[in-house]
Amino acid sequence: MESVLERVKGQIVQNIQIAAENARRNGALNFETLPDFVLEVPRDKGHGDFATNIAMLLARQAKMAPRQVAEILNNHFSKEGSSMAKVEIAGPGFINFYLDSKWVYEVLPQIEEQGDKYGDSNAGQGKKVQVEFVSANPTGLLHMGNARGAALGDTMANLMQAAGFDVSREFYINDTGNQIENFGRSLEARYFQLMGQDVPFPEEGYHGQDIIDTVKGLIAADPDQKYLNMDPEARKAEFVEYALAEKLNAIRGNLSQFGVNYDVWFSEKTLHDSGAVSSAIAELRAGDYIYENEGAIWLKTTAFGEEKDEVLVRGNGIPTYFAADIAYHKNKFDRGFQWVINIWGADHHGHVARLKGAVKALGYESDNLDIVLMQLVRLFKGGEIIRMSKRSGEFITLEELIAEVGKDAARYFFVMRSPDSHLDFDMDLAKSQSTDNPVYYIQYAHARICSILRQMEDKGGTLPKAGACDLERLQEPAELELIRKLVDFPTEISAAAVNLEPHRMARYAHELAGLFHSFYNSNRVMVDDEELQKARLVLVKSVRAVVRRALGLLGLTAPESM
RNA sequence: GCGCCUAUAGCUCAGUGGAUAGAGCAACGGACUUCUAAUCCGUGUGUCGGAGGUUCGAGUCCUCCUAGGCGCGCCA
């Protein structure tokens, strides 16, 4: 459904185009092609409801001063049938449009009709999109960086769904390769240590307590001690299988607790087992992107502007992570995704250009692959930075984070900033100042509205229908601003989705809540004037629907009382 | 050395090439007999890191420089 804003803007744009064409036809204005002008909502309310820069863009072609062009256009605007109250030429040549404020009221019946669907658009046109995020090594638990990726990826996916994309969430499981070998050796060493044998622990092994716990569980499940005398390779394979399943379960559980649920869990191992990796390499070889040197197989990444070439298959015959990743992305495109989005930690940025290059070499449009790099999270506790490392086992897990600051606060904090921005997460602050946490501010707006509506029901009232009351009674500045903000919602969602900027929704929700709180403090909803009360009830009900939806898109709960 | 990200108010950060650059926090002063004071109202601060350039118009685009973060492995 077309949003109110789109409809009104479309009307004005059309009016401008017709005016320009008419002016050209009767010789008042000379130009070859209509420039790509903008109709925007001015930052400053004193500049009208909408403004266009067309006169400034036409000035050169028309060989006239911008303000003069604006005058001519203004004389050609059709005033009939539009809600245009005033047109003004301002500054260097802006044309400012002032509309009769009536147009904004349309949004209230629209919200009533669409309910929790209000905000949906068809910006994505059903395009098949995949968002791959977190994809943490399944050898440990999720840390703060993973948590940021989870919040960003899931919110992005939510926004894209609302914006009319066909979205699939995917987790790539790195269940093969060196780190799994290493994982297996660590499990083995812990096993023998727990069985009372004095064996050294691998230096590069996983030192975390969670590994010890895993092995304890393994031993408990093996009363016959069959592992003690098993073939070492077979034993390690069983250990790894057991531990990976357990870790993945834990990861899945933690993410689910964080409100993140995936459509697909994709195993890297299957790419090797199915021959997808070797066939991707064969394809690259056919395209003459491959050569051999010192026993290894290399990809000519220098052809994609990289500093040096990259190894795809090591001298020992084992393909690199990069080789698997190429096969993985080929697989993604072959599954029909028209837009592939990966969310990576900024420490992986060196990998971006060569992956895109490889994708292009395989014949896919590399512009359809977007990699969102999120800057790393620094965790502060007691005023000190906590260095996080999976190997050393010293890190705050997602589980602990949720337990300490709560899912809602954590998700909001991770998403409120642009992915480009470094994130200092102060645990003490998140805990001690939880009362002036922006997330409560937004949720409080929701709870307050619920409270109003509860009281109305207690008095035996019923929610009025938007169509059955005089919405134009809503004339207070606070009311008009609030309604205007509701009008922006669909545009905010699609802009946040298309530009991969989930922080815009965090900001929007906060601003909307602020306008509501402001309204609440200056106006009572339950008033003696029955018509005004009805109109205000419709207003707050609409605000509640949008706040709830915004919270939902951010993955936060919308409490009915606080 | 090369590459990516960042630099905007005291702090943390927003800011689709548009007009007089904004918000939260912090500080100070007010508002509960009234639908939840986890709220509201008021008070002010900027050489948008620096220098050039493109443009009618630059915090925004381009080049160079400076500072910080992160990468540059037959690890992932």
Short mmCIF file of C-alpha atoms in Angstrom, two decimals, chain A residues 10-384:
data_model
loop_
_atom_site.label_atom_id
_atom_site.label_comp_id
_atom_site.label_asym_id
_atom_site.label_seq_id
_atom_site.Cartn_x
_atom_site.Cartn_y
_atom_site.Cartn_z
CA GLY A 10 4.18 12.02 -5.98
CA GLN A 11 1.44 14.55 -6.47
CA ILE A 12 3.77 17.49 -6.02
CA VAL A 13 6.48 16.01 -8.21
CA GLN A 14 3.95 15.53 -10.94
CA ASN A 15 2.75 19.08 -10.51
CA ILE A 16 6.32 20.34 -10.86
CA GLN A 17 6.92 18.28 -13.98
CA ILE A 18 3.74 19.52 -15.61
CA ALA A 19 4.51 23.11 -14.70
CA ALA A 20 7.99 22.84 -16.22
CA GLU A 21 6.63 21.28 -19.37
CA ASN A 22 3.92 23.92 -19.74
CA ALA A 23 6.42 26.70 -19.19
CA ARG A 24 8.61 25.26 -21.91
CA ARG A 25 5.69 24.91 -24.29
CA ASN A 26 4.63 28.51 -24.01
CA GLY A 27 8.18 29.72 -24.28
CA ALA A 28 8.59 31.04 -20.77
CA LEU A 29 11.38 28.61 -19.98
CA ASN A 30 14.09 27.04 -22.11
CA PHE A 31 15.62 23.66 -21.33
CA GLU A 32 16.59 20.46 -23.08
CA THR A 33 16.02 17.83 -20.43
CA LEU A 34 14.41 18.10 -17.06
CA PRO A 35 17.20 17.69 -14.50
CA ASP A 36 17.07 15.07 -11.79
CA PHE A 37 15.57 17.31 -9.14
CA VAL A 38 14.83 16.52 -5.52
CA LEU A 39 11.65 17.06 -3.56
CA GLU A 40 12.63 16.85 0.05
CA VAL A 41 11.29 17.50 3.48
CA PRO A 42 13.27 20.52 4.69
CA ARG A 43 15.12 20.19 7.95
CA ASP A 44 13.77 23.55 9.02
CA LYS A 45 9.99 23.74 9.37
CA GLY A 46 10.16 27.39 8.39
CA HIS A 47 10.94 26.20 4.88
CA GLY A 48 7.60 24.55 4.31
CA ASP A 49 6.41 20.96 4.21
CA PHE A 50 8.35 20.14 1.07
CA ALA A 51 11.01 21.91 -0.95
CA THR A 52 12.55 21.41 -4.35
CA ASN A 53 15.85 22.49 -5.85
CA ILE A 54 14.64 22.29 -9.45
CA ALA A 55 14.99 26.00 -10.18
CA MET A 56 18.66 25.99 -9.24
CA LEU A 57 19.29 22.97 -11.41
CA LEU A 58 17.44 24.51 -14.37
CA ALA A 59 19.11 27.90 -14.11
CA ARG A 60 22.07 27.10 -16.32
CA GLN A 61 20.06 25.51 -19.16
CA ALA A 62 17.46 28.27 -19.00
CA LYS A 63 20.13 30.97 -18.84
CA MET A 64 18.26 32.68 -16.03
CA ALA A 65 18.74 33.35 -12.36
CA PRO A 66 17.45 30.49 -10.19
CA ARG A 67 14.88 32.67 -8.46
CA GLN A 68 13.55 33.82 -11.79
CA VAL A 69 13.16 30.20 -12.91
CA ALA A 70 11.33 29.53 -9.68
CA GLU A 71 8.97 32.43 -10.35
CA ILE A 72 8.12 31.09 -13.77
CA LEU A 73 7.48 27.59 -12.44
CA ASN A 74 5.35 29.00 -9.68
CA ASN A 75 3.17 30.76 -12.25
CA HIS A 76 2.57 27.42 -13.92
CA PHE A 77 1.63 25.35 -10.88
CA SER A 78 -1.86 24.03 -10.84
CA LYS A 79 -3.47 25.03 -7.56
CA GLU A 80 -6.70 23.16 -8.05
CA GLY A 81 -7.39 19.81 -6.52
CA SER A 82 -4.26 19.86 -4.45
CA SER A 83 -3.83 20.56 -0.79
CA MET A 84 -1.20 23.15 -1.58
CA ALA A 85 -1.84 26.13 0.64
CA LYS A 86 1.13 28.28 -0.26
CA VAL A 87 4.16 28.25 -2.51
CA GLU A 88 7.16 30.35 -1.66
CA ILE A 89 10.43 31.11 -3.35
CA ALA A 90 13.26 31.32 -0.89
CA GLY A 91 16.98 31.55 -0.41
CA PRO A 92 19.09 30.89 -3.47
CA GLY A 93 16.08 29.60 -5.43
CA PHE A 94 14.31 26.92 -3.43
CA ILE A 95 10.63 26.46 -4.06
CA ASN A 96 8.94 25.73 -0.76
CA PHE A 97 5.55 24.11 -0.62
CA TYR A 98 3.21 24.64 2.30
CA LEU A 99 0.39 22.16 2.48
CA ASP A 100 -2.90 22.32 4.19
CA SER A 101 -2.24 20.27 7.33
CA LYS A 102 -5.21 17.99 6.55
CA TRP A 103 -3.12 15.56 4.55
CA VAL A 104 -1.36 14.08 7.55
CA TYR A 105 -4.58 12.88 9.19
CA GLU A 106 -4.95 10.25 6.49
CA VAL A 107 -2.29 8.23 8.20
CA LEU A 108 -4.46 7.48 11.24
CA PRO A 109 -7.17 5.46 9.46
CA GLN A 110 -4.39 3.83 7.47
CA ILE A 111 -2.64 2.64 10.62
CA GLU A 112 -5.94 1.45 12.02
CA GLU A 113 -6.59 -0.55 8.90
CA GLN A 114 -3.10 -2.03 8.57
CA GLY A 115 -2.40 -2.55 12.26
CA ASP A 116 0.92 -4.25 12.80
CA LYS A 117 1.49 -4.23 9.06
CA TYR A 118 1.68 -0.46 8.93
CA GLY A 119 5.14 0.46 7.72
CA ASP A 120 5.38 -2.35 5.20
CA SER A 121 6.27 -1.32 1.70
CA ASN A 122 7.14 -2.89 -1.58
CA ALA A 123 10.52 -1.20 -1.88
CA GLY A 124 12.21 -4.58 -2.14
CA GLN A 125 9.80 -5.90 -4.77
CA GLY A 126 10.14 -9.44 -3.50
CA LYS A 127 13.83 -9.55 -4.32
CA LYS A 128 15.50 -12.65 -2.86
CA VAL A 129 17.99 -11.55 -0.24
CA GLN A 130 20.22 -13.51 2.02
CA VAL A 131 21.69 -12.07 5.18
CA GLU A 132 24.52 -14.12 6.58
CA PHE A 133 25.66 -13.09 10.03
CA VAL A 134 27.47 -14.21 13.17
CA SER A 135 28.83 -17.40 11.55
CA ALA A 136 31.06 -17.83 14.59
CA ASN A 137 33.40 -20.74 14.90
CA PRO A 138 31.43 -23.50 16.58
CA THR A 139 34.39 -24.25 18.83
CA GLY A 140 33.27 -21.91 21.56
CA LEU A 141 30.55 -19.68 22.83
CA LEU A 142 29.44 -16.37 21.36
CA HIS A 143 31.23 -13.21 22.44
CA MET A 144 30.42 -9.50 22.28
CA GLY A 145 31.48 -9.11 18.67
CA ASN A 146 29.23 -11.97 17.64
CA ALA A 147 26.45 -10.38 19.66
CA ARG A 148 26.76 -7.12 17.76
CA GLY A 149 26.66 -9.03 14.50
CA ALA A 150 23.59 -10.91 15.69
CA ALA A 151 21.71 -7.75 16.62
CA LEU A 152 22.71 -5.95 13.42
CA GLY A 153 22.01 -8.85 11.10
CA ASP A 154 18.69 -9.78 12.61
CA THR A 155 17.46 -6.19 12.69
CA MET A 156 18.56 -5.68 9.11
CA ALA A 157 16.69 -8.80 8.09
CA ASN A 158 13.58 -7.64 9.95
CA LEU A 159 13.70 -4.27 8.22
CA MET A 160 14.20 -5.84 4.82
CA GLN A 161 11.27 -8.14 5.31
CA ALA A 162 9.10 -5.17 6.19
CA ALA A 163 10.41 -3.37 3.12
CA GLY A 164 9.20 -6.13 0.86
CA PHE A 165 12.33 -8.22 0.38
CA ASP A 166 12.22 -12.00 0.48
CA VAL A 167 14.77 -12.53 3.22
CA SER A 168 16.65 -15.59 4.38
CA ARG A 169 18.84 -15.58 7.49
CA GLU A 170 21.85 -17.82 7.35
CA PHE A 171 24.58 -19.02 9.71
CA TYR A 172 27.73 -20.44 8.12
CA ILE A 173 29.25 -23.15 10.26
CA ASN A 174 33.03 -23.41 10.03
CA ASP A 175 33.04 -27.09 10.87
CA THR A 176 36.23 -28.11 9.15
CA GLY A 177 39.82 -27.06 8.76
CA ASN A 178 42.66 -26.21 11.08
CA GLN A 179 40.66 -24.84 13.94
CA ILE A 180 38.64 -28.04 14.07
CA GLU A 181 41.85 -30.09 14.13
CA ASN A 182 43.05 -27.90 16.93
CA PHE A 183 39.70 -28.22 18.67
CA GLY A 184 39.98 -32.00 18.47
CA ARG A 185 43.47 -32.00 19.98
CA SER A 186 42.26 -29.74 22.78
CA LEU A 187 39.37 -32.07 23.57
CA GLU A 188 41.69 -35.05 23.53
CA ALA A 189 44.17 -33.41 25.87
CA ARG A 190 41.45 -32.37 28.30
CA TYR A 191 40.07 -35.87 28.17
CA PHE A 192 43.31 -37.48 29.25
CA GLN A 193 43.90 -34.81 31.87
CA LEU A 194 40.47 -35.45 33.34
CA MET A 195 41.19 -39.17 33.27
CA GLY A 196 44.14 -38.45 35.50
CA GLN A 197 46.91 -38.63 32.92
CA ASP A 198 49.63 -36.04 32.71
CA VAL A 199 49.49 -34.92 29.09
CA PRO A 200 50.50 -31.50 27.77
CA PHE A 201 47.84 -29.15 26.50
CA PRO A 202 48.39 -27.87 22.96
CA GLU A 203 49.81 -24.37 23.05
CA GLU A 204 47.44 -23.12 20.38
CA GLY A 205 44.55 -25.02 21.92
CA TYR A 206 41.28 -23.78 23.32
CA HIS A 207 41.92 -23.01 26.96
CA GLY A 208 38.39 -22.10 27.96
CA GLN A 209 36.60 -23.69 30.89
CA ASP A 210 33.70 -24.51 28.57
CA ILE A 211 35.86 -27.10 26.81
CA ILE A 212 36.58 -28.82 30.10
CA ASP A 213 32.87 -28.87 30.89
CA THR A 214 32.15 -30.37 27.51
CA VAL A 215 34.66 -33.13 28.07
CA LYS A 216 33.23 -33.81 31.53
CA GLY A 217 29.88 -34.38 29.91
CA LEU A 218 31.51 -36.66 27.39
CA ILE A 219 33.11 -38.73 30.13
CA ALA A 220 29.86 -38.92 32.05
CA ALA A 221 28.19 -40.31 28.96
CA ASP A 222 30.84 -42.99 28.67
CA PRO A 223 30.65 -45.17 31.78
CA ASP A 224 32.45 -48.04 30.02
CA GLN A 225 35.41 -45.77 29.26
CA LYS A 226 35.46 -47.02 25.68
CA TYR A 227 37.34 -43.89 24.57
CA LEU A 228 40.43 -44.79 26.58
CA ASN A 229 41.53 -47.51 24.21
CA MET A 230 39.99 -46.32 20.98
CA ASP A 231 41.91 -45.64 17.79
CA PRO A 232 43.19 -42.05 18.25
CA GLU A 233 41.82 -40.69 14.99
CA ALA A 234 38.42 -42.28 15.47
CA ARG A 235 38.34 -41.05 19.05
CA LYS A 236 39.16 -37.51 18.05
CA ALA A 237 36.50 -37.62 15.37
CA GLU A 238 33.91 -38.72 17.92
CA PHE A 239 35.02 -36.06 20.36
CA VAL A 240 34.70 -33.39 17.72
CA GLU A 241 31.32 -34.59 16.59
CA TYR A 242 30.04 -34.62 20.16
CA ALA A 243 31.50 -31.26 21.08
CA LEU A 244 30.44 -29.51 17.87
CA ALA A 245 26.88 -30.66 18.30
CA GLU A 246 26.89 -29.43 21.87
CA LYS A 247 28.45 -26.08 20.98
CA LEU A 248 26.11 -25.52 18.09
CA ASN A 249 23.18 -26.28 20.30
CA ALA A 250 24.41 -23.77 22.82
CA ILE A 251 24.98 -21.16 20.12
CA ARG A 252 21.56 -21.77 18.65
CA GLY A 253 19.99 -21.52 22.08
CA ASN A 254 21.78 -18.31 23.00
CA LEU A 255 20.86 -16.69 19.71
CA SER A 256 17.28 -17.76 20.09
CA GLN A 257 17.28 -16.25 23.56
CA PHE A 258 18.59 -13.09 21.92
CA GLY A 259 15.62 -13.16 19.58
CA VAL A 260 17.61 -14.35 16.58
CA ASN A 261 16.41 -17.33 14.59
CA TYR A 262 17.92 -18.59 11.38
CA ASP A 263 16.37 -20.07 8.27
CA VAL A 264 19.49 -21.96 7.24
CA TRP A 265 22.49 -23.37 9.09
CA PHE A 266 25.04 -24.02 6.39
CA SER A 267 27.92 -26.39 6.97
CA GLU A 268 31.27 -25.58 5.41
CA LYS A 269 32.14 -29.27 5.51
CA THR A 270 29.39 -30.07 3.04
CA LEU A 271 31.08 -27.83 0.49
CA HIS A 272 34.19 -29.98 0.66
CA ASP A 273 32.34 -33.27 0.81
CA SER A 274 30.09 -32.48 -2.15
CA GLY A 275 32.98 -31.40 -4.35
CA ALA A 276 31.69 -27.83 -4.53
CA VAL A 277 35.09 -26.49 -3.53
CA SER A 278 37.01 -28.40 -6.17
CA SER A 279 34.49 -27.57 -8.86
CA ALA A 280 34.70 -23.86 -8.02
CA ILE A 281 38.47 -24.12 -8.34
CA ALA A 282 38.09 -25.97 -11.64
CA GLU A 283 35.87 -23.20 -12.91
CA LEU A 284 38.41 -20.59 -11.93
CA ARG A 285 41.11 -22.63 -13.61
CA ALA A 286 39.08 -22.70 -16.80
CA GLY A 287 38.91 -18.93 -16.61
CA ASP A 288 42.70 -18.80 -16.34
CA TYR A 289 42.72 -17.36 -12.84
CA ILE A 290 44.76 -20.21 -11.38
CA TYR A 291 48.39 -21.23 -11.32
CA GLU A 292 50.58 -23.57 -9.33
CA ASN A 293 53.67 -22.62 -7.42
CA GLU A 294 55.72 -24.44 -4.78
CA GLY A 295 53.18 -27.24 -4.66
CA ALA A 296 50.25 -24.96 -3.87
CA ILE A 297 47.39 -23.77 -6.06
CA TRP A 298 47.09 -19.99 -6.27
CA LEU A 299 44.36 -17.60 -7.30
CA LYS A 300 45.50 -14.56 -9.23
CA THR A 301 43.92 -12.07 -6.87
CA THR A 302 46.36 -9.46 -8.14
CA ALA A 303 44.09 -9.43 -11.19
CA PHE A 304 41.40 -7.99 -8.87
CA GLY A 305 43.69 -5.26 -7.63
CA GLU A 306 45.06 -7.12 -4.63
CA GLU A 307 48.61 -6.73 -3.53
CA LYS A 308 49.41 -10.39 -3.79
CA ASP A 309 47.95 -13.64 -4.95
CA GLU A 310 46.23 -16.01 -2.56
CA VAL A 311 46.56 -19.71 -1.94
CA LEU A 312 43.48 -21.80 -2.62
CA VAL A 313 44.94 -25.24 -2.00
CA ARG A 314 47.88 -25.68 0.30
CA GLY A 315 50.92 -27.81 -0.47
CA ASN A 316 49.40 -30.53 1.73
CA GLY A 317 46.38 -30.71 -0.55
CA ILE A 318 43.95 -29.12 1.91
CA PRO A 319 41.96 -26.19 0.53
CA THR A 320 42.11 -22.90 2.41
CA TYR A 321 39.24 -21.14 4.09
CA PHE A 322 39.25 -18.72 1.17
CA ALA A 323 38.66 -21.54 -1.33
CA ALA A 324 35.68 -22.74 0.67
CA ASP A 325 34.36 -19.23 0.92
CA ILE A 326 34.47 -18.83 -2.84
CA ALA A 327 32.53 -22.06 -3.27
CA TYR A 328 30.12 -20.90 -0.58
CA HIS A 329 29.36 -17.65 -2.37
CA LYS A 330 28.96 -19.42 -5.67
CA ASN A 331 26.48 -21.64 -3.89
CA LYS A 332 24.62 -18.61 -2.54
CA PHE A 333 24.15 -17.11 -5.98
CA ASP A 334 23.26 -20.47 -7.45
CA ARG A 335 20.51 -20.75 -4.86
CA GLY A 336 18.95 -17.74 -6.55
CA PHE A 337 19.74 -14.96 -4.12
CA GLN A 338 19.70 -11.67 -5.94
CA TRP A 339 21.31 -9.79 -3.13
CA VAL A 340 23.79 -11.39 -0.77
CA ILE A 341 24.68 -9.56 2.41
CA ASN A 342 27.42 -10.61 4.80
CA ILE A 343 28.05 -9.04 8.13
CA TRP A 344 31.66 -9.30 9.15
CA GLY A 345 33.89 -7.94 11.83
CA ALA A 346 36.12 -5.15 10.56
CA ASP A 347 39.16 -7.34 11.18
CA HIS A 348 38.11 -9.33 8.12
CA HIS A 349 38.07 -6.36 5.78
CA GLY A 350 41.17 -7.55 3.96
CA HIS A 351 39.10 -10.42 2.68
CA VAL A 352 36.44 -8.28 0.99
CA ALA A 353 38.10 -7.26 -2.26
CA ARG A 354 39.43 -10.70 -3.08
CA LEU A 355 36.12 -12.41 -2.38
CA LYS A 356 34.31 -9.93 -4.59
CA GLY A 357 36.98 -10.42 -7.22
CA ALA A 358 36.54 -14.18 -7.10
CA VAL A 359 32.76 -13.85 -7.32
CA LYS A 360 33.17 -11.67 -10.39
CA ALA A 361 35.66 -14.11 -11.92
CA LEU A 362 33.03 -16.82 -11.55
CA GLY A 363 30.69 -14.72 -13.64
CA TYR A 364 28.44 -13.24 -10.96
CA GLU A 365 27.69 -9.58 -10.48
CA SER A 366 29.89 -8.63 -7.55
CA ASP A 367 27.73 -5.58 -6.85
CA ASN A 368 25.07 -8.00 -5.68
CA LEU A 369 27.36 -8.97 -2.84
CA ASP A 370 27.45 -6.46 -0.01
CA ILE A 371 29.70 -6.88 2.94
CA VAL A 372 28.83 -4.83 5.98
CA LEU A 373 31.89 -4.39 8.13
CA MET A 374 31.16 -3.67 11.72
CA GLN A 375 33.85 -2.10 13.81
CA LEU A 376 34.91 -4.09 16.79
CA VAL A 377 33.31 -3.95 20.20
CA ARG A 378 35.44 -2.96 23.12
CA LEU A 379 34.20 -4.15 26.43
CA PHE A 380 34.75 -1.99 29.49
CA LYS A 381 34.35 -3.28 32.99
CA GLY A 382 35.51 -1.48 36.08
CA GLY A 383 36.91 1.24 33.83
CA GLU A 384 39.22 -1.19 32.08
#
